[in-house]
Amino acid sequence: ENSTCIVMAAAPGVGGEQLLPYPLASALRWVALAAGREQVASSLDSSRVQAHLLWLQSLGQLPDEVAATLDEASTIAETAACDKASGRAAIEVVAKTAAQAVREVSSGSTSMEVESLSSSPALLSMAKHLGLYWWFAAQQQKEQALRTLSLGLQECRRCYWGKAPWRGANLGGWLLLEPGPASPFFDTCQAKIDEFKGSTSPAEQGQENPPGLDDEHSLCLALEAAGGTQLKKDLFRMHRSSHYDEKTFDKIAACGLNAVRLPFGHWVVDTPTEG
């Protein structure tokens, strides 16, 4: 009775959702991007869409799925479908949902509620977010564009895998002091060491950290030699509380990411050893 019901699932996913074959889920992602882009071009300004395409192209090779027309994407999706009738129904659902999301945001709607047209919430969510990606990209709202693109890709993964992938950021230089991410802290420590010594260490070209401060171990030794254990504790406490904070995690979440990588040394959970 429901002509939009998608019945091409291979297995049940998380929460009982039906999973789509990977080729079809990927092709429907093309459809969502194309439908969203074409709706934005007609609702807003095609020149803004073209400007974003040119900007993407300037970063490297422009992905085919970002530039494909809705007809091209639909043909690819129909080819990927095991059952042609269900495939066409899925294409219609995705294209309609992506375009509807754009129309709602362009009219100032804040609800962003999308009618349940399919048995797969992940598929609808993917279509909605990828449609909105094009709206925010054309409006040059970069953070919102990045967020909706990231969420759309996560939902695409849910369509065929049953759960979203880890998409995150690396928080290096915080719990593990590495040259590069933590180099500003090494410079701060060197300045404090110079202050205690009453001298200034010469900077060396092409070196991330001050001479002799190659890692966390050598930094600890230098700080203790200059100002004792308390100096080391004070500087480390300052670094741990300010290098990243709650706002950092808020920004990561706002980008639509769902994971962070936290490098730390083995000595955090084990006793430091020589060598």
Coordinates of C-alpha atoms in Angstrom, one line a residue:
E1 CA 0.0 0.0 0.0
N2 CA 2.9 2.3 0.7
S3 CA 4.6 2.9 -2.6
T4 CA 7.6 4.6 -0.9
C5 CA 8.4 1.6 1.3
I6 CA 11.9 0.4 0.7
V7 CA 12.2 -3.4 0.6
M8 CA 15.7 -3.9 -0.6
A9 CA 17.2 -4.5 2.8
A10 CA 19.8 -7.2 3.3
A11 CA 19.6 -7.4 7.1
P12 CA 18.1 -5.6 10.1
G13 CA 20.2 -2.9 11.6
V14 CA 20.5 -1.2 14.9
G15 CA 17.0 -0.5 16.4
G16 CA 15.3 -2.8 13.9
E17 CA 16.0 -0.5 10.9
Q18 CA 16.4 -2.3 7.6
L19 CA 19.8 -1.9 6.0
L20 CA 20.3 -1.0 2.3
P21 CA 22.9 -2.5 0.1
Y22 CA 26.0 -0.4 0.1
P23 CA 25.9 0.5 -3.6
L24 CA 22.3 1.7 -3.3
A25 CA 22.9 3.7 -0.1
S26 CA 25.9 5.4 -1.7
A27 CA 24.0 6.2 -4.9
L28 CA 21.1 7.6 -2.9
R29 CA 23.7 9.9 -1.3
W30 CA 24.4 11.3 -4.8
V31 CA 20.6 11.8 -5.2
A32 CA 20.3 13.8 -1.9
L33 CA 23.3 16.0 -2.8
A34 CA 22.0 16.7 -6.3
A35 CA 18.4 17.3 -5.2
G36 CA 19.5 19.7 -2.5
R37 CA 21.9 21.6 -4.8
E38 CA 19.3 22.0 -7.5
Q39 CA 16.6 23.2 -5.0
V40 CA 19.1 25.7 -3.6
A41 CA 19.9 26.9 -7.1
S42 CA 16.2 27.5 -7.9
S43 CA 15.3 28.9 -4.5
L44 CA 18.3 31.1 -3.8
D45 CA 20.8 31.9 -6.6
S46 CA 22.5 29.5 -9.0
S47 CA 25.6 31.7 -9.0
R48 CA 26.1 31.0 -5.3
V49 CA 25.9 27.3 -5.9
Q50 CA 28.4 27.6 -8.8
A51 CA 30.7 29.7 -6.7
H52 CA 30.8 26.9 -4.1
L53 CA 31.5 24.3 -6.7
L54 CA 34.4 26.3 -8.0
W55 CA 35.7 26.7 -4.5
L56 CA 35.5 23.0 -3.9
Q57 CA 37.3 22.4 -7.3
S58 CA 40.1 24.8 -6.2
L59 CA 40.8 22.4 -3.3
G60 CA 41.5 19.6 -5.6
Q61 CA 39.5 17.2 -7.8
L62 CA 35.8 17.9 -7.6
P63 CA 34.0 14.7 -6.5
D64 CA 31.6 13.4 -9.1
E65 CA 28.9 12.9 -6.5
V66 CA 29.0 16.6 -5.6
A67 CA 28.7 17.9 -9.2
A68 CA 26.3 15.2 -10.6
T69 CA 22.9 16.4 -11.9
L70 CA 19.8 14.9 -10.3
D71 CA 19.1 12.9 -13.5
E72 CA 22.6 11.5 -13.5
A73 CA 22.4 10.6 -9.8
S74 CA 19.0 9.0 -10.2
T75 CA 20.2 6.8 -13.1
I76 CA 23.1 5.6 -10.9
A77 CA 20.8 4.8 -8.0
E78 CA 18.3 3.0 -10.2
T79 CA 21.1 0.9 -11.7
A80 CA 22.3 0.0 -8.1
A81 CA 18.8 -1.1 -7.0
C82 CA 18.0 -4.8 -7.0
D83 CA 14.3 -4.0 -7.5
K84 CA 13.7 -1.2 -10.0
A85 CA 10.3 -0.2 -8.7
S86 CA 11.6 0.0 -5.1
G87 CA 14.7 1.8 -6.4
R88 CA 12.6 4.5 -8.1
A89 CA 10.5 4.9 -5.0
A90 CA 13.7 5.3 -2.9
I91 CA 15.0 7.9 -5.3
E92 CA 11.7 9.9 -5.1
V93 CA 11.8 9.8 -1.3
V94 CA 15.4 11.0 -1.0
A95 CA 15.0 13.7 -3.6
K96 CA 11.7 15.0 -2.1
T97 CA 13.1 15.0 1.4
A98 CA 16.3 16.9 0.5
A99 CA 14.4 19.5 -1.6
Q100 CA 11.8 19.8 1.2
A101 CA 14.4 20.5 3.8
V102 CA 15.8 23.3 1.6
R103 CA 12.4 24.8 1.0
E104 CA 11.7 24.8 4.8
V105 CA 14.9 26.5 5.8
S106 CA 14.6 29.0 2.9
S107 CA 11.1 30.0 4.1
G108 CA 12.3 30.6 7.6
S109 CA 10.8 27.4 9.1
T110 CA 12.5 26.4 12.4
S111 CA 10.8 23.0 12.9
M112 CA 12.7 21.2 10.1
E113 CA 10.2 18.4 10.6
V114 CA 10.3 16.0 7.6
E115 CA 7.3 13.8 6.9
S116 CA 8.0 10.1 7.4
L117 CA 8.0 8.9 3.8
S118 CA 10.1 5.7 4.3
S119 CA 10.7 2.8 6.7
S120 CA 14.3 4.0 7.1
P121 CA 14.8 7.1 9.4
A122 CA 18.5 7.1 8.6
L123 CA 17.7 7.5 4.9
L124 CA 15.5 10.5 5.5
S125 CA 18.0 12.1 7.9
M126 CA 20.7 11.7 5.3
A127 CA 18.6 13.4 2.7
K128 CA 17.7 16.2 4.9
H129 CA 21.2 17.0 6.1
L130 CA 22.7 16.8 2.7
G131 CA 20.0 19.1 1.3
L132 CA 20.7 21.6 4.1
Y133 CA 24.5 21.3 3.4
W134 CA 24.0 23.0 0.0
W135 CA 21.8 25.7 1.6
F136 CA 24.4 26.6 4.2
A137 CA 27.3 26.3 1.7
A138 CA 25.6 28.7 -0.7
Q139 CA 25.0 31.1 2.2
Q140 CA 28.6 30.8 3.2
Q141 CA 27.7 29.6 6.6
K142 CA 30.7 27.4 6.9
E143 CA 30.2 25.9 10.3
Q144 CA 26.6 24.9 9.6
A145 CA 27.6 23.5 6.2
L146 CA 30.3 21.4 7.7
R147 CA 28.0 20.2 10.4
T148 CA 25.2 19.1 8.1
L149 CA 27.6 17.5 5.6
S150 CA 29.2 15.5 8.5
L151 CA 25.9 14.4 9.9
G152 CA 24.6 13.5 6.4
L153 CA 27.6 11.3 5.8
Q154 CA 27.2 9.6 9.1
E155 CA 23.5 8.9 8.3
C156 CA 24.5 7.4 5.0
R157 CA 26.8 5.0 6.8
R158 CA 23.8 4.1 9.1
C159 CA 21.8 3.2 6.0
Y160 CA 24.0 0.3 5.1
W161 CA 26.0 -0.4 8.3
G162 CA 23.4 0.2 11.0
K163 CA 25.5 2.7 13.0
A164 CA 27.3 5.9 12.4
P165 CA 31.1 5.8 11.9
W166 CA 33.5 7.6 14.1
R167 CA 34.2 11.0 12.7
G168 CA 36.3 13.1 15.0
A169 CA 39.2 15.4 15.8
N170 CA 42.6 14.7 17.2
L171 CA 43.3 16.6 20.5
G172 CA 47.1 16.3 20.4
G173 CA 49.5 18.2 22.6
W174 CA 47.2 18.2 25.6
L175 CA 47.7 15.1 27.7
L176 CA 50.7 14.1 25.7
L177 CA 53.2 16.9 25.0
E178 CA 54.2 16.4 21.4
P179 CA 56.4 18.7 19.2
G180 CA 53.9 20.6 17.0
P181 CA 50.6 20.5 18.8
A182 CA 52.2 21.5 22.2
S183 CA 55.1 23.7 20.8
P184 CA 53.6 26.9 22.2
F185 CA 53.7 25.3 25.7
F186 CA 57.3 24.3 25.2
D187 CA 58.1 28.0 24.3
T188 CA 56.3 29.2 27.4
C189 CA 58.3 26.8 29.5
Q190 CA 61.5 27.9 27.9
A191 CA 60.7 31.5 28.7
K192 CA 60.0 30.6 32.3
I193 CA 63.3 28.7 32.5
D194 CA 65.2 31.7 31.0
E195 CA 63.5 33.9 33.6
F196 CA 64.8 31.8 36.4
K197 CA 68.2 31.6 34.9
G198 CA 68.3 35.3 34.0
S199 CA 69.3 34.6 30.4
T200 CA 67.7 34.2 27.0
S201 CA 68.0 31.0 24.9
P202 CA 68.7 31.6 21.2
A203 CA 66.0 30.4 18.8
E204 CA 67.0 27.9 16.2
Q205 CA 65.5 28.1 12.7
G206 CA 63.5 25.1 11.5
Q207 CA 63.1 23.6 15.0
E208 CA 59.6 23.2 16.5
N209 CA 60.7 23.2 20.1
P210 CA 63.5 25.1 22.0
P211 CA 66.9 23.3 21.9
G212 CA 67.0 20.5 24.5
L213 CA 63.3 20.3 25.0
D214 CA 62.5 17.5 22.7
D215 CA 59.7 15.7 24.6
E216 CA 57.7 15.7 27.8
H217 CA 60.5 13.9 29.8
S218 CA 63.2 16.4 28.9
L219 CA 60.8 19.3 29.6
C220 CA 60.1 18.0 33.1
L221 CA 63.8 17.7 33.9
A222 CA 64.5 21.2 32.6
L223 CA 61.6 22.7 34.6
E224 CA 62.6 20.9 37.8
A225 CA 66.2 22.0 37.4
A226 CA 65.3 25.6 36.9
G227 CA 62.5 26.1 39.4
G228 CA 61.8 22.9 41.2
T229 CA 58.7 20.6 41.2
Q230 CA 56.3 23.4 42.0
L231 CA 57.2 25.3 38.9
K232 CA 56.6 22.2 36.8
K233 CA 53.3 21.5 38.5
D234 CA 52.1 25.1 38.1
L235 CA 52.9 25.2 34.4
F236 CA 51.4 21.8 33.6
R237 CA 48.3 22.7 35.5
M238 CA 48.0 25.9 33.4
H239 CA 48.5 24.0 30.2
R240 CA 46.0 21.2 31.0
S241 CA 43.3 23.7 31.9
S242 CA 43.7 26.0 28.9
H243 CA 45.1 24.1 25.9
Y244 CA 41.6 22.7 25.3
D245 CA 38.5 23.3 27.4
E246 CA 34.7 22.7 27.2
K247 CA 34.3 25.2 24.4
T248 CA 36.7 23.0 22.3
F249 CA 34.4 20.0 22.7
D250 CA 31.4 22.2 22.0
K251 CA 32.9 23.3 18.7
I252 CA 33.7 19.7 17.8
A253 CA 30.1 18.7 18.5
A254 CA 28.8 21.7 16.6
C255 CA 30.7 20.5 13.5
G256 CA 28.7 17.2 13.6
L257 CA 31.7 15.1 14.8
N258 CA 31.1 12.4 17.3
A259 CA 34.5 11.3 18.5
V260 CA 37.8 12.6 19.7
R261 CA 41.3 11.1 19.8
L262 CA 43.1 11.8 23.1
P263 CA 46.8 10.8 22.9
F264 CA 48.5 10.2 26.3
G265 CA 51.7 8.6 27.5
H266 CA 51.9 5.2 28.9
W267 CA 53.3 6.7 32.1
V268 CA 49.9 8.1 32.9
V269 CA 48.6 4.6 33.7
D270 CA 52.0 3.0 34.4
T271 CA 55.1 4.0 36.3
P272 CA 57.6 6.1 34.4
T273 CA 60.7 4.1 33.7
E274 CA 64.2 4.9 32.4
G275 CA 65.0 4.4 28.7

